Amino acid sequence: MAGLSQGRSYRRQLFDEIFDFSEDDSLFAEDVEEDESTGDQDMNEGGIRAVANTNAIEEGPLTGMLFPCISTMFNFYKEHARLKGFSVFKRSAVNISKVISSHNHELEPSMSRLMVAHRSLNMDMKRRLEANDIAGIRPTKSIRLLEVQAGGPENLSCLSKDCRNFIERKRRLRLGDGDAEAIRKLFVRMQRNDPEFFYLFDLDDDSRLSNVLWVHPRSQAAYEEFNDVVSFDTTYLVNRYKLPFATIIGVNHHGQSILLGCALISHEDVNTFKWLFMTWLEAMEDVHPNSILTDQCESMRKAIREVMPNTRHRFCLWHILCKVPEKFKGVTDYDSACLEFKAVIYDSLTIEMFERNWNEFVVKHGLERNEWLSKLYVDREYWVPIYLNHTFWAGMVSTQRSESMHAYFDRYVNSMSTLKQFVEQYEIAMCDKNEKEFYADFK
């Protein structure tokens, strides 16, 4: 079967690396009779040299055994772990001084394939999954085909969810036929009608559309007057490709949310956010907002710190408080602890009072080792009101304005919307929203 064949091939590769066997060795040939004497080990001054025996890997490492490099040693032990039924991970350096082969639990080799360390998709599987997805074959059928070719799911080197995750990642980077060109033509037409319309495409190494940001002239004009504070958030809008949809929201003189720019992005990492913020500032003539509100995302924080170092950054307090039930689970007198925690946040009138109340609260409820609270305290200047009250926030303490905007756009798209359809529906949504702002100005 394919899975068994791959296993023999992998074991041959390991022995080639470790024991310097040549290609004509018959170690893994099924029709070769084993000589029991070859199972012995030859001791010498250089350590233990294992003999060509298919049981060597299963027996595992021995004290004094030498390996040409850490990577080879790790591959040897990882394969041994797979055959025995446990998992391993690699540290930066390894020195085998003693080998203990016993475990504090019963091992089941058949469970190895469920462990993360022993799961992977080879290049052939990746090509098949992506090609089938492009051809419109459902993931369930693609995965079933791989299982049949391997002789059953137990012979696959991964789980079905690993295959689904791979397909989802590829979909985020791959657009439908003509989608990228259709969006480009749409934006070119919009820019022809209004030269102030701004858009920029970001391509990956394969010249595929990775990110796109666009800003309306009306948004640019609004930002000239209302650039004190903005809210930034991302959401997985319900479009076919599940690309994160990012919005930058401001507040006008009517207290209404105004869209100051939006983007479709392929990743939510530091480099992507840096590209997004730098591109948006380019559209806004490099006018930085005085303050920005986001959720508690480390990638966003790093990007903002680098691109807008003088902008005051605040975390969404609502998102933090939403985690309290989960993080305080198991705390004695849970209800009282939750109320006291909110009191520490809202009722502290000075920084000194907050820090004193915080320390008393943590000690009272035995939360000195609570990692979530410790991290919050380190980041207290990003979310505790007493540290932020000297900055103008236009009444915003959460990203709910951004989330309301996302909910607003949800009414104009569905799960089968292509990116071109999404952008077109976005334009309709913007027209409707502009009408409401115009009516508010009239009143």
Short mmCIF file of C-alpha atoms in Angstrom, two decimals:
data_model
loop_
_atom_site.label_atom_id
_atom_site.label_comp_id
_atom_site.label_asym_id
_atom_site.label_seq_id
_atom_site.Cartn_x
_atom_site.Cartn_y
_atom_site.Cartn_z
CA MET A 1 0.00 0.00 0.00
CA ALA A 2 1.08 3.58 -0.62
CA GLY A 3 1.32 4.44 3.07
CA LEU A 4 3.50 1.39 3.87
CA SER A 5 5.70 2.09 0.87
CA GLN A 6 6.21 5.67 1.99
CA GLY A 7 7.08 4.41 5.49
CA ARG A 8 9.77 2.06 4.15
CA SER A 9 11.15 4.83 1.97
CA TYR A 10 11.37 7.20 4.94
CA ARG A 11 13.12 4.60 7.12
CA ARG A 12 15.64 3.98 4.32
CA GLN A 13 16.34 7.72 4.20
CA LEU A 14 16.97 7.75 7.95
CA PHE A 15 19.40 4.85 7.78
CA ASP A 16 21.17 6.43 4.80
CA GLU A 17 21.69 9.62 6.85
CA ILE A 18 22.74 7.91 10.08
CA PHE A 19 24.63 4.81 9.00
CA ASP A 20 25.83 5.84 5.53
CA PHE A 21 24.21 2.93 3.65
CA SER A 22 24.37 2.88 -0.12
CA GLU A 23 21.38 2.59 -2.46
CA ASP A 24 22.03 -1.10 -3.28
CA ASP A 25 21.58 -2.23 0.34
CA SER A 26 18.70 -4.69 0.67
CA LEU A 27 17.72 -3.52 4.14
CA PHE A 28 14.12 -2.75 3.20
CA ALA A 29 13.59 -5.42 0.53
CA GLU A 30 10.68 -7.61 1.55
CA ASP A 31 12.09 -10.81 0.02
CA VAL A 32 15.41 -10.76 1.96
CA GLU A 33 15.82 -13.23 4.80
CA GLU A 34 17.08 -11.64 7.99
CA ASP A 35 20.19 -12.95 9.64
CA GLU A 36 19.62 -12.94 13.38
CA SER A 37 23.28 -12.24 13.98
CA THR A 38 22.95 -8.88 12.26
CA GLY A 39 20.86 -7.66 15.19
CA ASP A 40 23.97 -7.44 17.36
CA GLN A 41 25.58 -4.10 18.01
CA ASP A 42 29.25 -3.47 17.43
CA MET A 43 30.85 -1.47 20.25
CA ASN A 44 33.78 0.74 19.37
CA GLU A 45 35.56 3.87 20.58
CA GLY A 46 33.37 6.14 18.47
CA GLY A 47 30.18 5.04 20.21
CA ILE A 48 27.58 2.47 19.20
CA ARG A 49 27.21 1.71 15.51
CA ALA A 50 23.79 0.18 14.87
CA VAL A 51 23.73 -2.65 12.36
CA ALA A 52 21.42 -2.78 9.32
CA ASN A 53 18.30 -4.05 11.04
CA THR A 54 14.71 -2.89 10.52
CA ASN A 55 14.18 -2.99 14.29
CA ALA A 56 16.94 -0.47 15.04
CA ILE A 57 14.71 2.60 14.85
CA GLU A 58 11.96 0.95 16.86
CA GLU A 59 14.46 0.05 19.59
CA GLY A 60 15.39 3.72 19.81
CA PRO A 61 18.59 5.59 20.73
CA LEU A 62 21.24 4.04 22.93
CA THR A 63 23.67 5.66 25.34
CA GLY A 64 26.79 6.83 23.51
CA MET A 65 25.22 6.68 20.06
CA LEU A 66 26.67 9.30 17.71
CA PHE A 67 24.73 11.29 15.12
CA PRO A 68 26.22 13.50 12.37
CA CYS A 69 23.90 16.39 13.31
CA ILE A 70 21.00 17.33 15.60
CA SER A 71 18.54 17.21 12.71
CA THR A 72 19.44 13.59 11.91
CA MET A 73 19.18 12.61 15.57
CA PHE A 74 15.79 14.30 15.88
CA ASN A 75 14.46 12.59 12.73
CA PHE A 76 15.63 9.24 14.11
CA TYR A 77 13.95 9.79 17.48
CA LYS A 78 10.80 11.25 15.89
CA GLU A 79 10.37 8.12 13.76
CA HIS A 80 11.03 5.98 16.84
CA ALA A 81 8.32 7.96 18.68
CA ARG A 82 5.87 7.42 15.83
CA LEU A 83 6.44 3.68 15.83
CA LYS A 84 6.10 3.49 19.60
CA GLY A 85 3.09 5.82 19.92
CA PHE A 86 4.25 9.05 21.54
CA SER A 87 5.12 12.57 20.41
CA VAL A 88 8.30 14.66 20.60
CA PHE A 89 9.43 18.23 19.99
CA LYS A 90 12.84 19.76 19.31
CA ARG A 91 14.87 22.10 21.50
CA SER A 92 17.83 24.18 20.33
CA ALA A 93 20.56 21.72 21.43
CA VAL A 94 20.67 18.07 22.46
CA ASN A 95 23.24 15.91 24.25
CA ILE A 96 22.40 12.24 24.83
CA SER A 97 23.94 11.31 28.16
CA LYS A 98 21.34 8.79 29.31
CA VAL A 99 18.47 6.92 27.70
CA ILE A 100 15.29 6.01 29.61
CA SER A 101 12.91 4.07 27.38
CA SER A 102 10.13 3.55 29.94
CA HIS A 103 7.02 5.79 29.92
CA ASN A 104 4.57 6.69 32.68
CA HIS A 105 1.65 5.61 30.49
CA GLU A 106 0.87 2.79 28.11
CA LEU A 107 1.93 3.49 24.52
CA GLU A 108 -0.30 2.82 21.54
CA PRO A 109 1.61 3.13 18.20
CA SER A 110 -1.63 3.33 16.20
CA MET A 111 -2.35 6.68 17.90
CA SER A 112 0.84 8.31 16.55
CA ARG A 113 -0.89 9.54 13.42
CA LEU A 114 -3.17 11.73 15.58
CA MET A 115 -0.27 13.63 17.16
CA VAL A 116 0.73 17.02 15.73
CA ALA A 117 4.43 16.15 15.59
CA HIS A 118 3.74 13.22 13.25
CA ARG A 119 1.25 14.96 10.93
CA SER A 120 2.24 16.64 7.68
CA LEU A 121 1.16 17.13 4.07
CA ASN A 122 3.76 16.27 1.45
CA MET A 123 4.09 18.30 -1.75
CA ASP A 124 2.12 15.80 -3.83
CA MET A 125 -0.85 15.94 -1.44
CA LYS A 126 -0.78 19.74 -1.46
CA ARG A 127 -0.77 19.86 -5.26
CA ARG A 128 -3.67 17.40 -5.48
CA LEU A 129 -5.78 19.25 -2.89
CA GLU A 130 -5.26 22.66 -4.48
CA ALA A 131 -5.86 21.36 -8.03
CA ASN A 132 -9.05 19.60 -6.97
CA ASP A 133 -10.28 22.71 -5.18
CA ILE A 134 -9.66 24.84 -8.27
CA ALA A 135 -11.56 22.24 -10.33
CA GLY A 136 -14.53 22.60 -8.01
CA ILE A 137 -14.19 19.23 -6.25
CA ARG A 138 -15.44 19.44 -2.70
CA PRO A 139 -12.86 19.04 0.08
CA THR A 140 -14.69 15.96 1.40
CA LYS A 141 -14.26 14.15 -1.92
CA SER A 142 -10.63 15.30 -2.31
CA ILE A 143 -9.75 13.99 1.14
CA ARG A 144 -11.59 10.73 0.49
CA LEU A 145 -9.59 10.27 -2.72
CA LEU A 146 -6.33 10.68 -0.80
CA GLU A 147 -7.52 8.12 1.76
CA VAL A 148 -8.38 5.59 -0.97
CA GLN A 149 -5.01 6.10 -2.69
CA ALA A 150 -3.21 5.58 0.64
CA GLY A 151 -5.15 2.42 1.41
CA GLY A 152 -7.25 3.96 4.16
CA PRO A 153 -7.22 7.05 6.44
CA GLU A 154 -4.93 5.24 8.89
CA ASN A 155 -2.15 5.32 6.26
CA LEU A 156 -2.32 9.06 5.62
CA SER A 157 0.36 11.29 7.13
CA CYS A 158 -2.27 13.82 8.27
CA LEU A 159 -5.86 14.19 9.42
CA SER A 160 -8.78 15.40 7.34
CA LYS A 161 -8.82 18.69 9.27
CA ASP A 162 -5.19 19.32 8.21
CA CYS A 163 -6.30 19.00 4.58
CA ARG A 164 -9.24 21.34 5.14
CA ASN A 165 -7.02 23.93 6.83
CA PHE A 166 -4.59 23.81 3.90
CA ILE A 167 -7.42 24.32 1.39
CA GLU A 168 -8.78 27.27 3.39
CA ARG A 169 -5.35 28.95 3.49
CA LYS A 170 -4.96 28.55 -0.26
CA ARG A 171 -8.43 29.94 -0.92
CA ARG A 172 -7.58 33.15 0.90
CA LEU A 173 -4.73 33.75 -1.51
CA ARG A 174 -6.48 32.51 -4.65
CA LEU A 175 -9.17 34.56 -6.37
CA GLY A 176 -11.84 33.34 -8.72
CA ASP A 177 -11.39 33.54 -12.49
CA GLY A 178 -11.19 37.17 -13.49
CA ASP A 179 -11.88 38.49 -9.99
CA ALA A 180 -8.63 40.42 -9.64
CA GLU A 181 -8.90 41.87 -13.13
CA ALA A 182 -12.58 42.69 -12.59
CA ILE A 183 -11.75 44.61 -9.39
CA ARG A 184 -8.93 46.45 -11.15
CA LYS A 185 -11.21 47.50 -14.00
CA LEU A 186 -13.88 48.60 -11.55
CA PHE A 187 -11.41 50.73 -9.61
CA VAL A 188 -9.96 52.18 -12.83
CA ARG A 189 -13.48 53.17 -13.91
CA MET A 190 -14.19 54.71 -10.50
CA GLN A 191 -10.93 56.64 -10.65
CA ARG A 192 -11.76 57.83 -14.16
CA ASN A 193 -15.07 59.19 -12.87
CA ASP A 194 -13.36 60.75 -9.84
CA PRO A 195 -9.57 61.22 -10.07
CA GLU A 196 -9.36 61.58 -6.27
CA PHE A 197 -10.47 57.97 -5.75
CA PHE A 198 -7.52 56.04 -4.24
CA TYR A 199 -6.73 52.34 -4.46
CA LEU A 200 -3.64 50.15 -4.32
CA PHE A 201 -3.05 46.44 -4.99
CA ASP A 202 -0.41 44.42 -3.16
CA LEU A 203 0.81 41.32 -5.05
CA ASP A 204 2.59 38.29 -3.61
CA ASP A 205 5.72 36.64 -5.03
CA ASP A 206 3.60 34.74 -7.58
CA SER A 207 1.98 37.99 -8.79
CA ARG A 208 -1.32 37.03 -7.22
CA LEU A 209 -3.50 39.59 -5.47
CA SER A 210 -2.63 39.50 -1.79
CA ASN A 211 -4.11 42.73 -0.38
CA VAL A 212 -6.12 45.64 -1.73
CA LEU A 213 -7.02 48.94 -0.05
CA TRP A 214 -9.29 51.70 -1.34
CA VAL A 215 -10.39 55.12 -0.06
CA HIS A 216 -13.20 57.31 -1.41
CA PRO A 217 -12.73 61.05 -1.99
CA ARG A 218 -15.59 61.61 0.45
CA SER A 219 -13.60 59.69 3.08
CA GLN A 220 -10.52 61.79 2.37
CA ALA A 221 -12.54 65.00 2.76
CA ALA A 222 -14.10 63.76 6.01
CA TYR A 223 -10.71 62.80 7.43
CA GLU A 224 -9.42 66.34 6.90
CA GLU A 225 -11.97 67.49 9.51
CA PHE A 226 -12.31 64.39 11.70
CA ASN A 227 -8.81 62.93 12.16
CA ASP A 228 -8.70 63.05 15.96
CA VAL A 229 -9.57 59.42 16.58
CA VAL A 230 -10.13 56.34 14.43
CA SER A 231 -11.18 52.78 15.14
CA PHE A 232 -9.55 49.88 13.28
CA ASP A 233 -10.85 46.33 13.16
CA THR A 234 -10.92 43.26 10.94
CA THR A 235 -13.63 40.68 10.43
CA TYR A 236 -14.11 37.62 8.27
CA LEU A 237 -16.85 39.04 6.12
CA VAL A 238 -19.11 36.40 4.58
CA ASN A 239 -17.63 36.41 1.09
CA ARG A 240 -16.73 33.27 -0.81
CA TYR A 241 -13.00 33.47 -0.13
CA LYS A 242 -13.16 34.35 3.57
CA LEU A 243 -10.65 37.15 3.24
CA PRO A 244 -10.36 39.37 6.32
CA PHE A 245 -12.15 42.67 5.70
CA ALA A 246 -10.52 45.63 7.46
CA THR A 247 -12.13 49.01 8.11
CA ILE A 248 -10.91 52.33 9.48
CA ILE A 249 -13.77 54.21 11.13
CA GLY A 250 -14.04 57.79 12.35
CA VAL A 251 -16.78 59.88 14.01
CA ASN A 252 -18.32 63.00 12.45
CA HIS A 253 -19.94 66.02 14.11
CA HIS A 254 -23.32 64.22 14.21
CA GLY A 255 -21.79 61.39 16.22
CA GLN A 256 -22.19 59.11 13.19
CA SER A 257 -19.62 56.53 12.18
CA ILE A 258 -17.82 57.47 8.96
CA LEU A 259 -15.84 55.05 6.82
CA LEU A 260 -12.33 56.39 6.24
CA GLY A 261 -10.94 53.46 4.28
CA CYS A 262 -11.19 49.71 3.95
CA ALA A 263 -9.17 46.78 2.70
CA LEU A 264 -9.31 43.09 1.88
CA ILE A 265 -6.21 41.36 3.23
CA SER A 266 -4.83 37.84 3.00
CA HIS A 267 -3.15 37.70 6.42
CA GLU A 268 -3.42 39.34 9.82
CA ASP A 269 0.28 39.62 10.56
CA VAL A 270 2.63 42.54 11.27
CA ASN A 271 3.83 43.00 7.67
CA THR A 272 0.29 43.05 6.28
CA PHE A 273 -0.88 45.61 8.85
CA LYS A 274 2.21 47.74 8.19
CA TRP A 275 1.42 47.73 4.46
CA LEU A 276 -2.22 48.62 5.21
CA PHE A 277 -1.45 51.54 7.54
CA MET A 278 1.30 52.98 5.32
CA THR A 279 -0.95 52.75 2.24
CA TRP A 280 -3.86 54.35 4.07
CA LEU A 281 -1.67 57.22 5.31
CA GLU A 282 -0.48 57.70 1.72
CA ALA A 283 -4.11 58.18 0.69
CA MET A 284 -4.61 60.63 3.58
CA GLU A 285 -1.56 62.76 2.67
CA ASP A 286 0.40 61.31 5.59
CA VAL A 287 -1.84 62.92 8.24
CA HIS A 288 -1.61 60.63 11.27
CA PRO A 289 -4.60 60.30 13.62
CA ASN A 290 -4.12 61.54 17.17
CA SER A 291 -5.41 58.26 18.57
CA ILE A 292 -6.47 54.82 17.37
CA LEU A 293 -8.63 52.12 18.92
CA THR A 294 -8.14 48.40 18.13
CA ASP A 295 -8.70 45.03 19.74
CA GLN A 296 -5.95 43.40 21.79
CA CYS A 297 -3.87 42.21 18.82
CA GLU A 298 -0.09 42.10 19.13
CA SER A 299 0.41 42.26 15.34
CA MET A 300 -1.65 45.45 15.15
CA ARG A 301 0.22 46.96 18.09
CA LYS A 302 3.64 46.32 16.54
CA ALA A 303 2.54 47.73 13.17
CA ILE A 304 1.01 50.86 14.74
CA ARG A 305 4.07 51.44 16.91
CA GLU A 306 6.31 51.35 13.81
CA VAL A 307 4.13 53.21 11.29
CA MET A 308 2.39 55.71 13.62
CA PRO A 309 4.72 56.08 16.61
CA ASN A 310 3.13 59.33 17.82
CA THR A 311 -0.47 58.06 17.67
CA ARG A 312 -2.01 57.12 21.04
CA HIS A 313 -3.07 53.48 20.89
CA ARG A 314 -5.95 52.08 22.94
CA PHE A 315 -7.25 48.51 23.31
CA CYS A 316 -10.97 47.80 23.14
CA LEU A 317 -12.15 47.55 26.77
CA TRP A 318 -15.28 45.66 25.80
CA HIS A 319 -13.26 42.78 24.32
CA ILE A 320 -11.16 42.59 27.48
CA LEU A 321 -14.19 42.44 29.78
CA CYS A 322 -15.76 39.75 27.59
CA LYS A 323 -12.91 37.43 28.59
CA VAL A 324 -13.47 37.83 32.32
CA PRO A 325 -15.90 34.87 32.72
CA GLU A 326 -13.41 32.54 31.05
CA LYS A 327 -10.30 33.87 32.81
CA PHE A 328 -11.90 33.95 36.28
CA LYS A 329 -13.31 30.45 35.98
CA GLY A 330 -12.61 28.56 39.20
CA VAL A 331 -12.07 31.72 41.27
CA THR A 332 -13.66 31.48 44.72
CA ASP A 333 -16.58 33.92 45.08
CA TYR A 334 -16.67 34.40 41.30
CA ASP A 335 -19.53 36.93 41.23
CA SER A 336 -17.89 39.18 43.79
CA ALA A 337 -14.53 38.97 41.96
CA CYS A 338 -16.10 40.08 38.67
CA LEU A 339 -17.80 43.08 40.29
CA GLU A 340 -14.64 44.09 42.15
CA PHE A 341 -12.56 43.80 38.96
CA LYS A 342 -14.84 46.24 37.13
CA ALA A 343 -14.76 48.58 40.13
CA VAL A 344 -10.95 48.59 40.04
CA ILE A 345 -11.11 49.60 36.36
CA TYR A 346 -13.84 52.23 36.48
CA ASP A 347 -13.68 53.66 40.01
CA SER A 348 -9.95 54.35 40.33
CA LEU A 349 -9.60 58.15 40.22
CA THR A 350 -5.81 58.31 39.98
CA ILE A 351 -3.05 56.09 38.63
CA GLU A 352 -1.78 55.49 42.15
CA MET A 353 -5.26 54.45 43.30
CA PHE A 354 -5.63 52.04 40.37
CA GLU A 355 -2.29 50.35 41.02
CA ARG A 356 -3.06 50.03 44.75
CA ASN A 357 -6.58 48.67 44.09
CA TRP A 358 -5.25 46.25 41.47
CA ASN A 359 -2.63 44.77 43.79
CA GLU A 360 -5.16 44.40 46.61
CA PHE A 361 -7.64 42.71 44.27
CA VAL A 362 -5.06 40.24 42.94
CA VAL A 363 -3.86 39.26 46.42
CA LYS A 364 -7.39 39.00 47.87
CA HIS A 365 -8.52 36.51 45.22
CA GLY A 366 -5.23 34.61 44.94
CA LEU A 367 -4.64 35.64 41.31
CA GLU A 368 -0.94 36.44 41.55
CA ARG A 369 -0.12 33.69 39.01
CA ASN A 370 -2.94 34.45 36.60
CA GLU A 371 -1.05 34.98 33.31
CA TRP A 372 -3.90 36.88 31.66
CA LEU A 373 -4.08 39.42 34.49
CA SER A 374 -0.30 39.76 34.59
CA LYS A 375 -0.23 40.56 30.87
CA LEU A 376 -3.09 43.04 31.27
CA TYR A 377 -1.22 44.84 34.02
CA VAL A 378 1.88 45.16 31.87
CA ASP A 379 -0.32 46.66 29.10
CA ARG A 380 -2.41 48.79 31.50
CA GLU A 381 -1.59 52.06 29.71
CA TYR A 382 -3.35 50.69 26.61
CA TRP A 383 -6.75 50.01 28.16
CA VAL A 384 -7.29 51.32 31.72
CA PRO A 385 -9.39 54.55 31.54
CA ILE A 386 -7.33 56.50 34.11
CA TYR A 387 -4.26 56.25 31.84
CA LEU A 388 -6.21 57.37 28.76
CA ASN A 389 -8.63 60.04 29.97
CA HIS A 390 -6.33 62.90 28.98
CA THR A 391 -6.74 61.92 25.28
CA PHE A 392 -9.81 62.75 23.17
CA TRP A 393 -11.64 59.56 22.12
CA ALA A 394 -14.94 60.93 20.78
CA GLY A 395 -16.77 58.74 23.28
CA MET A 396 -15.17 55.52 21.97
CA VAL A 397 -13.85 52.95 24.43
CA SER A 398 -14.49 49.90 22.22
CA THR A 399 -14.36 48.87 18.56
CA GLN A 400 -18.13 48.43 18.45
CA ARG A 401 -18.42 51.21 15.86
CA SER A 402 -16.23 49.10 13.56
CA GLU A 403 -18.28 46.00 14.30
CA SER A 404 -21.49 47.91 13.57
CA MET A 405 -20.03 48.93 10.22
CA HIS A 406 -19.19 45.30 9.45
CA ALA A 407 -22.74 44.28 10.35
CA TYR A 408 -23.97 47.04 8.03
CA PHE A 409 -22.02 45.60 5.09
CA ASP A 410 -23.18 42.08 5.93
CA ARG A 411 -26.63 43.05 4.59
CA TYR A 412 -25.20 43.60 1.11
CA VAL A 413 -23.21 40.38 0.59
CA ASN A 414 -23.73 36.66 1.09
CA SER A 415 -21.64 33.51 1.33
CA MET A 416 -21.41 33.16 -2.47
CA SER A 417 -20.39 36.75 -3.25
CA THR A 418 -17.26 37.03 -5.37
CA LEU A 419 -14.81 39.80 -4.60
CA LYS A 420 -16.02 41.78 -7.61
CA GLN A 421 -19.61 41.46 -6.40
CA PHE A 422 -18.54 42.43 -2.91
CA VAL A 423 -16.86 45.65 -4.10
CA GLU A 424 -19.88 46.51 -6.25
CA GLN A 425 -22.27 45.93 -3.34
CA TYR A 426 -19.92 47.94 -1.14
CA GLU A 427 -20.44 50.90 -3.47
CA ILE A 428 -24.21 50.56 -3.10
CA ALA A 429 -23.84 50.37 0.68
CA MET A 430 -21.68 53.50 0.65
CA CYS A 431 -24.27 55.42 -1.37
CA ASP A 432 -26.97 54.47 1.12
CA LYS A 433 -24.79 55.54 4.04
CA ASN A 434 -23.88 58.84 2.36
CA GLU A 435 -27.57 59.58 1.91
CA LYS A 436 -28.13 59.19 5.64
CA GLU A 437 -25.24 61.57 6.41
CA PHE A 438 -26.61 64.06 3.88
CA TYR A 439 -30.05 63.89 5.52
CA ALA A 440 -28.47 64.47 8.96
CA ASP A 441 -26.69 67.57 7.60
CA PHE A 442 -30.03 68.82 6.18
CA LYS A 443 -31.79 68.45 9.54
#
